[in-house]
Coordinates of C-alpha atoms in Angstrom, one line a residue:
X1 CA -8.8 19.8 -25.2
X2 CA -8.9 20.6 -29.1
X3 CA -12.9 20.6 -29.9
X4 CA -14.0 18.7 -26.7
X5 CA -17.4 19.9 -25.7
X6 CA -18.0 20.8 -22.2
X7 CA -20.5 17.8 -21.8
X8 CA -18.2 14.8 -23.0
X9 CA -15.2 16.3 -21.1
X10 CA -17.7 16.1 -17.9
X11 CA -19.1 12.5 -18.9
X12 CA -15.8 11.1 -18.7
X13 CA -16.7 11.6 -14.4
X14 CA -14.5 12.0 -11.5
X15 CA -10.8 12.4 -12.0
X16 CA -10.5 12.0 -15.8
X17 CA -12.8 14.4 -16.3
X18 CA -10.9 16.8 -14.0
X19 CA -8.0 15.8 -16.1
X20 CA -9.8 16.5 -19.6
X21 CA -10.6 20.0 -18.4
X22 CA -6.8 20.9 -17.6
X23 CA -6.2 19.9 -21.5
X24 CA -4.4 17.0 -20.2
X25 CA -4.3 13.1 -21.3
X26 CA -5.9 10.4 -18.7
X27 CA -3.3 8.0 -17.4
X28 CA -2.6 5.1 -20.1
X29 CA -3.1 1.4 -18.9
X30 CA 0.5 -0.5 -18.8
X31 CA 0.4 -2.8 -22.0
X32 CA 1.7 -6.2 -21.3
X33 CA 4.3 -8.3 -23.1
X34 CA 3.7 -9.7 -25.9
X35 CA 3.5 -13.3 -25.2
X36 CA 1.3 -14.9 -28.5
X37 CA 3.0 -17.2 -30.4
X38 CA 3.3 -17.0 -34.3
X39 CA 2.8 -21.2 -34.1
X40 CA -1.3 -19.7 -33.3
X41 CA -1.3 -17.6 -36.4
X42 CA -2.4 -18.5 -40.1
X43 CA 1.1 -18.6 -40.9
X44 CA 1.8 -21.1 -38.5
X45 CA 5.3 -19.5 -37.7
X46 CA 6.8 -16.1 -37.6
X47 CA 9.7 -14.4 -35.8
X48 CA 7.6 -13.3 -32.8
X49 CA 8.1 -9.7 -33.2
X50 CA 6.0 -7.5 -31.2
X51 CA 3.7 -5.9 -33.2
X52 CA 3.7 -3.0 -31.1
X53 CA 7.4 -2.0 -32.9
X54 CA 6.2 -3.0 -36.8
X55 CA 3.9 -1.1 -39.1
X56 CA 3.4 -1.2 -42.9
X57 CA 6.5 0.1 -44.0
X58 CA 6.0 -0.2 -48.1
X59 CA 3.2 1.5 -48.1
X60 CA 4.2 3.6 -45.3
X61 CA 7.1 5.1 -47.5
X62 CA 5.5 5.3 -50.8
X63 CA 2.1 7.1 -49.1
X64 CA 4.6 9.9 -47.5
X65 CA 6.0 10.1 -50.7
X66 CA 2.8 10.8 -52.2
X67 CA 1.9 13.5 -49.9
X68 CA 5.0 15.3 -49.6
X69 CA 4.6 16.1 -53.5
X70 CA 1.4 17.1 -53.5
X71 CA -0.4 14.1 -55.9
X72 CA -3.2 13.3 -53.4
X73 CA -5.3 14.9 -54.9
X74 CA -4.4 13.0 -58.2
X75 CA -4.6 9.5 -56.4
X76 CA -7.5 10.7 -54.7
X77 CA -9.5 11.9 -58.1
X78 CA -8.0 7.9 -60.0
X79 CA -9.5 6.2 -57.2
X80 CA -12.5 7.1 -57.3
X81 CA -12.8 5.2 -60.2
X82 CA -11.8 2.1 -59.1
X83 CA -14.9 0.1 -57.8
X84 CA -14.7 -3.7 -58.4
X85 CA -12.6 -6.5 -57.5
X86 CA -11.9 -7.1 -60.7
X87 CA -11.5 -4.2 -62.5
X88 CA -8.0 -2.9 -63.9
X89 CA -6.2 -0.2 -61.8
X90 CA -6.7 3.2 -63.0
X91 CA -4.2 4.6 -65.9
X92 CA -4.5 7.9 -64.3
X93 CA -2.6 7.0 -60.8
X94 CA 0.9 7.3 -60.4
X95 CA 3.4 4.3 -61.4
X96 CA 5.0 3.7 -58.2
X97 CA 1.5 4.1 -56.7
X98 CA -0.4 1.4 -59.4
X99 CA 3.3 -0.7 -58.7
X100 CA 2.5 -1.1 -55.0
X101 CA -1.5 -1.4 -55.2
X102 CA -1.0 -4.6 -58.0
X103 CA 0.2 -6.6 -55.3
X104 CA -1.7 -5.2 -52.4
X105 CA -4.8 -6.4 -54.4
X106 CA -3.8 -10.1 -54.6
X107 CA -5.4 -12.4 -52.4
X108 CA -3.2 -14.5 -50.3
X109 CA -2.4 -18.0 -51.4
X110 CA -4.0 -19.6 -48.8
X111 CA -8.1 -18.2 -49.3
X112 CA -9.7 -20.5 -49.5
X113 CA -12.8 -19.6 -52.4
X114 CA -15.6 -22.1 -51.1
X115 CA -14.9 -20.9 -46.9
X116 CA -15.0 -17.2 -48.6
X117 CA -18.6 -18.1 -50.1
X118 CA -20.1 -19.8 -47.2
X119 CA -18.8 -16.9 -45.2
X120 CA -20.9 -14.8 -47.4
X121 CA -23.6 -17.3 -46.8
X122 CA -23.3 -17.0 -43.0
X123 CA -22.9 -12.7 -43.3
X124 CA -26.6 -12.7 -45.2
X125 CA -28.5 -15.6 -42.6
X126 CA -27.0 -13.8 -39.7
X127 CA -26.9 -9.9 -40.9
X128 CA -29.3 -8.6 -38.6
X129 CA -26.9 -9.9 -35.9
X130 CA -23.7 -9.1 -37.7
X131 CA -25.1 -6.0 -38.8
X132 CA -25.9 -4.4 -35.3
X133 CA -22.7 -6.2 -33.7
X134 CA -20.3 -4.6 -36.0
X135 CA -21.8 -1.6 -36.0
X136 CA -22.6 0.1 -33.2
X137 CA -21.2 -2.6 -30.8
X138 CA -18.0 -2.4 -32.6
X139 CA -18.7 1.2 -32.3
X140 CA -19.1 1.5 -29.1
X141 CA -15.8 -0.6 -28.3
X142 CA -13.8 1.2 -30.4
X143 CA -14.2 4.0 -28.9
X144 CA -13.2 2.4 -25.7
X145 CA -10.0 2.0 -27.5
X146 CA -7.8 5.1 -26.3
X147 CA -5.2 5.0 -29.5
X148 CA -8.2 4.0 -31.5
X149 CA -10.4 7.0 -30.4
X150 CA -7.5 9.3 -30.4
X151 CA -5.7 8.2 -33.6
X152 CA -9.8 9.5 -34.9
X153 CA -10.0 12.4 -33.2
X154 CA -7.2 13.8 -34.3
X155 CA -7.2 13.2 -37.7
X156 CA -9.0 14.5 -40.8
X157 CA -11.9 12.4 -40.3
X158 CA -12.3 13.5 -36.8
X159 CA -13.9 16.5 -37.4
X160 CA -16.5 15.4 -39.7
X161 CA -18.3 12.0 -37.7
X162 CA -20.9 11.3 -40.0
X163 CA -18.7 11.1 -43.5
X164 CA -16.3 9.2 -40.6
X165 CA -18.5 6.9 -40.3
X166 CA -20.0 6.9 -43.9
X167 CA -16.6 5.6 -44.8
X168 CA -15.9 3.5 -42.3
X169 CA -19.6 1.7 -43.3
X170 CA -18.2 1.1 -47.0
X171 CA -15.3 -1.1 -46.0
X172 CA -17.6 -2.8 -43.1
X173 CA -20.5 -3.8 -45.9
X174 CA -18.0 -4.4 -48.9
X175 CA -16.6 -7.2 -45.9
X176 CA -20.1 -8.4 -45.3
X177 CA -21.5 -8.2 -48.9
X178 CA -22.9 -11.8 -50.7
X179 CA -20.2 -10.8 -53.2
X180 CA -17.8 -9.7 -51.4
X181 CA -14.5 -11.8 -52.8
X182 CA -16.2 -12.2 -55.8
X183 CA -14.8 -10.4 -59.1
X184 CA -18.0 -7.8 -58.8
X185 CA -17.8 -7.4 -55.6
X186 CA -15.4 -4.6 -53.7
X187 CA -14.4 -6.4 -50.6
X188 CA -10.1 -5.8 -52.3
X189 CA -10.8 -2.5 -53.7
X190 CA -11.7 -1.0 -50.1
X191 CA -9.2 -2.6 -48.1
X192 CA -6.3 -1.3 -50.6
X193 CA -8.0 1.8 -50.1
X194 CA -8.2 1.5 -46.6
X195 CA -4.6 0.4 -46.3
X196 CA -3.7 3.8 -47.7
X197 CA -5.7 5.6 -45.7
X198 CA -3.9 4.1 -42.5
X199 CA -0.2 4.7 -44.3
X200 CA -1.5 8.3 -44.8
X201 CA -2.7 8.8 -40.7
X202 CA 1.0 7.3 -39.8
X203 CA 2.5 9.8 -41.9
X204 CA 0.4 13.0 -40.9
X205 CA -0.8 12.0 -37.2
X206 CA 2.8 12.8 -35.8
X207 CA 2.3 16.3 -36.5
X208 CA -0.3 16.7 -34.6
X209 CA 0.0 18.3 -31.1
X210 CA -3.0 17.1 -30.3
X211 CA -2.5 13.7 -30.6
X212 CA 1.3 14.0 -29.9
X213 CA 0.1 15.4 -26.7
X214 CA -1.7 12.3 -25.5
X215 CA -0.1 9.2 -27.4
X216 CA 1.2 7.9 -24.2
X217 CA 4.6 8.0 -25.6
X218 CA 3.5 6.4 -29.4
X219 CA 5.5 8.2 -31.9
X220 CA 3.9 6.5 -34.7
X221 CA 0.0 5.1 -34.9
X222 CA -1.7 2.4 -36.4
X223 CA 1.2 -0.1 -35.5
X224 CA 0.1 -4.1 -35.8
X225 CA -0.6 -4.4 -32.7
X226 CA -3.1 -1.2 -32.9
X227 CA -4.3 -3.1 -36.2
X228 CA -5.0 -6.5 -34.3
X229 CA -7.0 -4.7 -31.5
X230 CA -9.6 -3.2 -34.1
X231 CA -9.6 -6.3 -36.1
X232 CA -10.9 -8.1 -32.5
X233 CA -13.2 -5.3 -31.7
X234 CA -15.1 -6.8 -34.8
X235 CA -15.2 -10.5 -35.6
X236 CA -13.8 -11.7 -32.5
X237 CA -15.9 -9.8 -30.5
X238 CA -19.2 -10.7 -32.4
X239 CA -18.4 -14.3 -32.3
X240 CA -18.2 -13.8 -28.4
X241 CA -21.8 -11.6 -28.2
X242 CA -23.1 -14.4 -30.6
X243 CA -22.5 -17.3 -28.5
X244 CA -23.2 -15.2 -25.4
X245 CA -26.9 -14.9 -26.8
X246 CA -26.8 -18.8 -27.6
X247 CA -27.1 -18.2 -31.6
X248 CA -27.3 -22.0 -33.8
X249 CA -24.2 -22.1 -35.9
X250 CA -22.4 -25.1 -37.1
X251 CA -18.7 -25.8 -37.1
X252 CA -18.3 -24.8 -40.4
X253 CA -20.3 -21.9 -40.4
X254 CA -18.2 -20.2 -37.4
X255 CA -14.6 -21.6 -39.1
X256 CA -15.8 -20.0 -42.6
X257 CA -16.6 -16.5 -40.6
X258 CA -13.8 -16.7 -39.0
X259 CA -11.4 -17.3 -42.8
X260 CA -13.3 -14.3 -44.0
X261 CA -11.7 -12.2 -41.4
X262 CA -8.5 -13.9 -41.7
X263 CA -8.3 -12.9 -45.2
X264 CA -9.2 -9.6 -45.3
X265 CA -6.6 -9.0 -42.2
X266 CA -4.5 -9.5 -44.8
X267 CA -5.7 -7.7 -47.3
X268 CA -5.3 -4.6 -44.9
X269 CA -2.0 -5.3 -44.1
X270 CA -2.0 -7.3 -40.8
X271 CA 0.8 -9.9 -41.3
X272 CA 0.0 -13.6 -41.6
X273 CA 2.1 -14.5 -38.6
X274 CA -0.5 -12.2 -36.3
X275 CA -3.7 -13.4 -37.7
X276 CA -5.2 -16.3 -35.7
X277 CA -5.6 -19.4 -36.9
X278 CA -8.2 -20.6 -34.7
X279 CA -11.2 -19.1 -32.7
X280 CA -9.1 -20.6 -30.1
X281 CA -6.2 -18.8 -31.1
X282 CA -8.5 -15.7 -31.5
X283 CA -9.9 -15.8 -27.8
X284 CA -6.5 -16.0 -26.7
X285 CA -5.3 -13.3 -28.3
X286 CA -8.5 -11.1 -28.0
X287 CA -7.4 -11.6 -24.1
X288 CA -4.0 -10.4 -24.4
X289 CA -4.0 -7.2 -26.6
X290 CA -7.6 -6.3 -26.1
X291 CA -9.1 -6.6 -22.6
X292 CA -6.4 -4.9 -21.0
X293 CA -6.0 -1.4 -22.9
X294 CA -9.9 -0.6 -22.7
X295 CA -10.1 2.8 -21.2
X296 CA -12.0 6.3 -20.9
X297 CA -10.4 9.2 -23.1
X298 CA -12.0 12.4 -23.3
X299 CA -11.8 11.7 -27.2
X300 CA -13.4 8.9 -26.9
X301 CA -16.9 10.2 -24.7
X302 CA -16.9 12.6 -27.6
X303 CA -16.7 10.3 -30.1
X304 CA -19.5 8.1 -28.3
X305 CA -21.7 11.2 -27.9
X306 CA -21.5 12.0 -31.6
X307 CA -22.0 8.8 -32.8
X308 CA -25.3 7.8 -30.4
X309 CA -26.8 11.4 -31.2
X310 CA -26.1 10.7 -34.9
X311 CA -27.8 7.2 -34.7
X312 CA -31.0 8.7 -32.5
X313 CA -31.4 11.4 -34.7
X314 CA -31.6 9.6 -38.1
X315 CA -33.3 7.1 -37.0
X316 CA -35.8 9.6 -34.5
X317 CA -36.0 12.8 -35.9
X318 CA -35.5 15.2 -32.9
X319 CA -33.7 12.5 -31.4
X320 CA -36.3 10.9 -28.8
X321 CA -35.1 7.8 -29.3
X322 CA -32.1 8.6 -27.8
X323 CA -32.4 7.2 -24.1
X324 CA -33.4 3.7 -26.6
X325 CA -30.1 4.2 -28.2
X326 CA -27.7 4.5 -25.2
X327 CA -29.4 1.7 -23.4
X328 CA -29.1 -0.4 -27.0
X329 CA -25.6 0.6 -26.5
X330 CA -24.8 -0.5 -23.0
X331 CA -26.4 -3.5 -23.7
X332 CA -24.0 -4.8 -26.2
X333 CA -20.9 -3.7 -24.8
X334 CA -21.9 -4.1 -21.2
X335 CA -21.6 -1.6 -18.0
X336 CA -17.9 -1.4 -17.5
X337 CA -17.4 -0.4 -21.2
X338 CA -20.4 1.8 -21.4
X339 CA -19.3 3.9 -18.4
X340 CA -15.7 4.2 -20.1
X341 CA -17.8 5.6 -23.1
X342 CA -19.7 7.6 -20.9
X343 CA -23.0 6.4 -22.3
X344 CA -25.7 7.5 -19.4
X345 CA -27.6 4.8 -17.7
X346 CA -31.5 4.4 -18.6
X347 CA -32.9 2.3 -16.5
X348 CA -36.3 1.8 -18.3
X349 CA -35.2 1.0 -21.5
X350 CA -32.0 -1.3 -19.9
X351 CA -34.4 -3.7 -18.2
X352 CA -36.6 -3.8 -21.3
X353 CA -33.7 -4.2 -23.7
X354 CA -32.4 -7.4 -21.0
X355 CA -35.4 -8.8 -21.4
X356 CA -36.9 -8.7 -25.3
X357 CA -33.8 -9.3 -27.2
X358 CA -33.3 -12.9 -25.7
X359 CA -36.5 -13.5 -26.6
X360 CA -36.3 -12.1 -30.0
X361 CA -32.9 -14.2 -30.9
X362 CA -35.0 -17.2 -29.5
X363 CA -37.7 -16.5 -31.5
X364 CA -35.7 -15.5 -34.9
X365 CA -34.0 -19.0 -34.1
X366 CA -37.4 -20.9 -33.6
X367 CA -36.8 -21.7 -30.3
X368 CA -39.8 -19.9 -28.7
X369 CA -42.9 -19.4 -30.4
X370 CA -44.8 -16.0 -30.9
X371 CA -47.1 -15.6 -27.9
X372 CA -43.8 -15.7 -25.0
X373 CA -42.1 -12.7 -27.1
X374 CA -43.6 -9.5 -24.8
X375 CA -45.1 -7.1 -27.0
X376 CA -42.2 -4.5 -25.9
X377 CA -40.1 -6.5 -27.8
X378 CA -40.7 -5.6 -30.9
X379 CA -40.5 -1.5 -30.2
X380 CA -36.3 -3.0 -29.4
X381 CA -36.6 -5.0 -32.9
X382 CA -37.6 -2.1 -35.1
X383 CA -35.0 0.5 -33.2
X384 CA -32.6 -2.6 -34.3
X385 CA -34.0 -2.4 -37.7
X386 CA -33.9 1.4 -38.4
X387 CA -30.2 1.2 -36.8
X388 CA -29.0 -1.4 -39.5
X389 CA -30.7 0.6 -42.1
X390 CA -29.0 3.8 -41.1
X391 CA -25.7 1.5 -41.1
X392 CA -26.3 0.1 -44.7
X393 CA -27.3 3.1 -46.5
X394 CA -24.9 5.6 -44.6
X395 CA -21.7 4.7 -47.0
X396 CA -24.0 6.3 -50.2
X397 CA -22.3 8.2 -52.1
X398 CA -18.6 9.0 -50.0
X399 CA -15.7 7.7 -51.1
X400 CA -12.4 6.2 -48.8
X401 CA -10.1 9.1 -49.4
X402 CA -6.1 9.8 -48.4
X403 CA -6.0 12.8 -46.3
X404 CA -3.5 15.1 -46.5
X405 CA -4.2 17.0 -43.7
X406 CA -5.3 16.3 -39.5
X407 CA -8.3 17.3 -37.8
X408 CA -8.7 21.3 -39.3
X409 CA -9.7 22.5 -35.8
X410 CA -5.8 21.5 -34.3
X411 CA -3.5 24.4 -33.0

């Protein structure tokens, strides 16, 4: 396997790892028919197209374009001066570049402005829940995902984790920000951004032989459906983990996070008639096209390695903290998906971890006072702490660039 260390090919245990050694891909779960009805979606009706067989074919088209003659570096170099919802597009991109990205940056007609700001509300009362969720629980699920973890893998960004995730941070905190769909906030400017990015992966990942070598059969990535998993892996997921560890939140409060999502699902290029209207609808959904494709990769106990070992180490230097991390880890996403991820079991810091961060959500939601929080706890709370700093401040300086290239280290 292209760049798989010896150590995360072996994680992935038994069989799969004796298949990772031979260079070959671990058997793909059987995806089931799409059965979720458009009437569930924010458009309330659709054609009922699998999303499996539709992608983002404007952008698709024009991003190719781009790359076969060569301006990415041009559209690369503009965009980097773009930085605010409401600031005019670049002169210096191309015309049928600045053509495509005036629409893409329009909000759909049904956002909703006061939802959007109570959202943003909601993201600053609960970050330090949001905060750890998204990131390295949505982390850790993602790689879970096999297309997900492969589609990274193999691509430029694979071979480079921390600016990976440096730029993955900038569209997750622009998302979260107080100001996010405000006009100085930049909430539109990464999603366009992020849109291209995608097109650019569709257009590149099929040359790959790594990737085309373990797609399971998909000839093109990214597809809706592939779009709608990740999307799950984050607000649907944290909604779940939230009300799992019996967080207050009102009606509104939950329906207003759940509209900021909606929203930018758009803005990324999910269409209306797959975006869930409902938290209902979302669970339902989440069920479906979710649950069913988690799975270990060899890509994606790499991926998992990197990532924990990148968190230990900036927040430990030498990494010691790192049993604290993987346990953290398993914790959020639970056994079944931790041993998909590899993650090694710690049993010390597991039964610590199961028993002070209750307490600490109880006590953060005044529902226990200080003297039943054990004092272990708050070793867990400032591990949480440094995490979400390492999170927040990791997007600094990168930008969300097109590639024009995969992974470097690909035969």
């Amino acid at each position: 396997m292209d760049g798989l260390g010896r150590r995360g090919v072996l994680a992935a245990g038994g069989a799969l790892g004796v298949l990772g050694a031979l260079g070959l891909a671990s058997p793909a779960k059987a995806r089931s028919l799409w059965t979720w009805s458009p009437a569930g979606s924010v458009a309330g009706s659709g054609a009922g197209v699998d999303p499996e067989w539709v992608w983002d074919e404007e952008v698709d088209q024009l991003v190719a374009a781009v790359i076969d003659r060569g301006d990415v570096p041009r559209v690369n170099e503009a965009l980097r001066t773009w930085t605010r919802n409401d600031q005019p597009l670049p002169a210096a991109l191309p015309a049928d570049v600045r053509e495509w990205m005036e629409e893409a940056r329009r909000l759909p007609s049904w956002a909703d402005r006061s939802k959007l700001e109570l959202a943003a509300d909601f993201n600053r009362r609960r970050g330090i829940y949001l905060n750890l969720l998204n990131g390295v629980g949505g982390g850790m699920l993602s790689t879970a995902i096999p297309r997900e973890a492969r589609a990274v893998y193999y691509s430029k960004g694979g071979a480079d984790m921390e600016d990976r995730v440096a730029k993955t941070s900038l569209l997750g905190f622009a998302v979260g920000d107080l100001n996010a769909y405000r006009p100085d906030g930049k909430v539109v400017v990464e999603s366009v951004k992020t849109r291209l990015v995608h097109a650019a992966v569709r257009h590149l990942l099929p040359q790959s032989p790594g990737w085309s070598r373990t797609s399971g059969g998909q000839t093109i990535p990214i597809s809706q459906a592939d779009m709608m998993v990740t999307w799950h892996s984050l607000p649907t997921y944290a909604m779940r983990k939230m009300l799992e560890w019996k967080v207050p939140m009102p009606a509104a409060d939950k329906e207003a996070y759940l509209h900021l999502w909606q929203v930018s699902a758009h803005m990324l290029g999910i269409r209306d008639e797959y975006i869930p209207a409902t938290w209902a609808d979302a669970n339902s959904q989440y069920r479906q096209v979710l649950e069913p494709i988690l799975a270990s990769t060899p890509e994606g106990v790499e991926l998992t390695d990197i990532l924990l070992g990148q968190l230990a180490e900036q927040t430990s230097p030498g990494g010691i903290d790192r049993p604290l991390c993987d346990a953290l880890a398993r914790y959020l996403v639970g056994d079944e998906i931790a041993d998909m991820d590899g993650i090694p079991r710690e049993p010390f810091w597991e039964g610590a971890i199961r028993t002070a961060w209750p307490a600490l959500v109880a006590f953060r939601e005044k529902l226990i006072p200080l003297p039943l929080v054990p004092p272990l706890a708050w070793t867990v709370d400032e591990a949480i702490r440094q995490y979400i700093l390492f999170y927040l401040t990791k997007g600094q300086g990168t930008h969300i660039d097109i590639p024009d290239t995969n992974r470097p280290t690909n035969p």
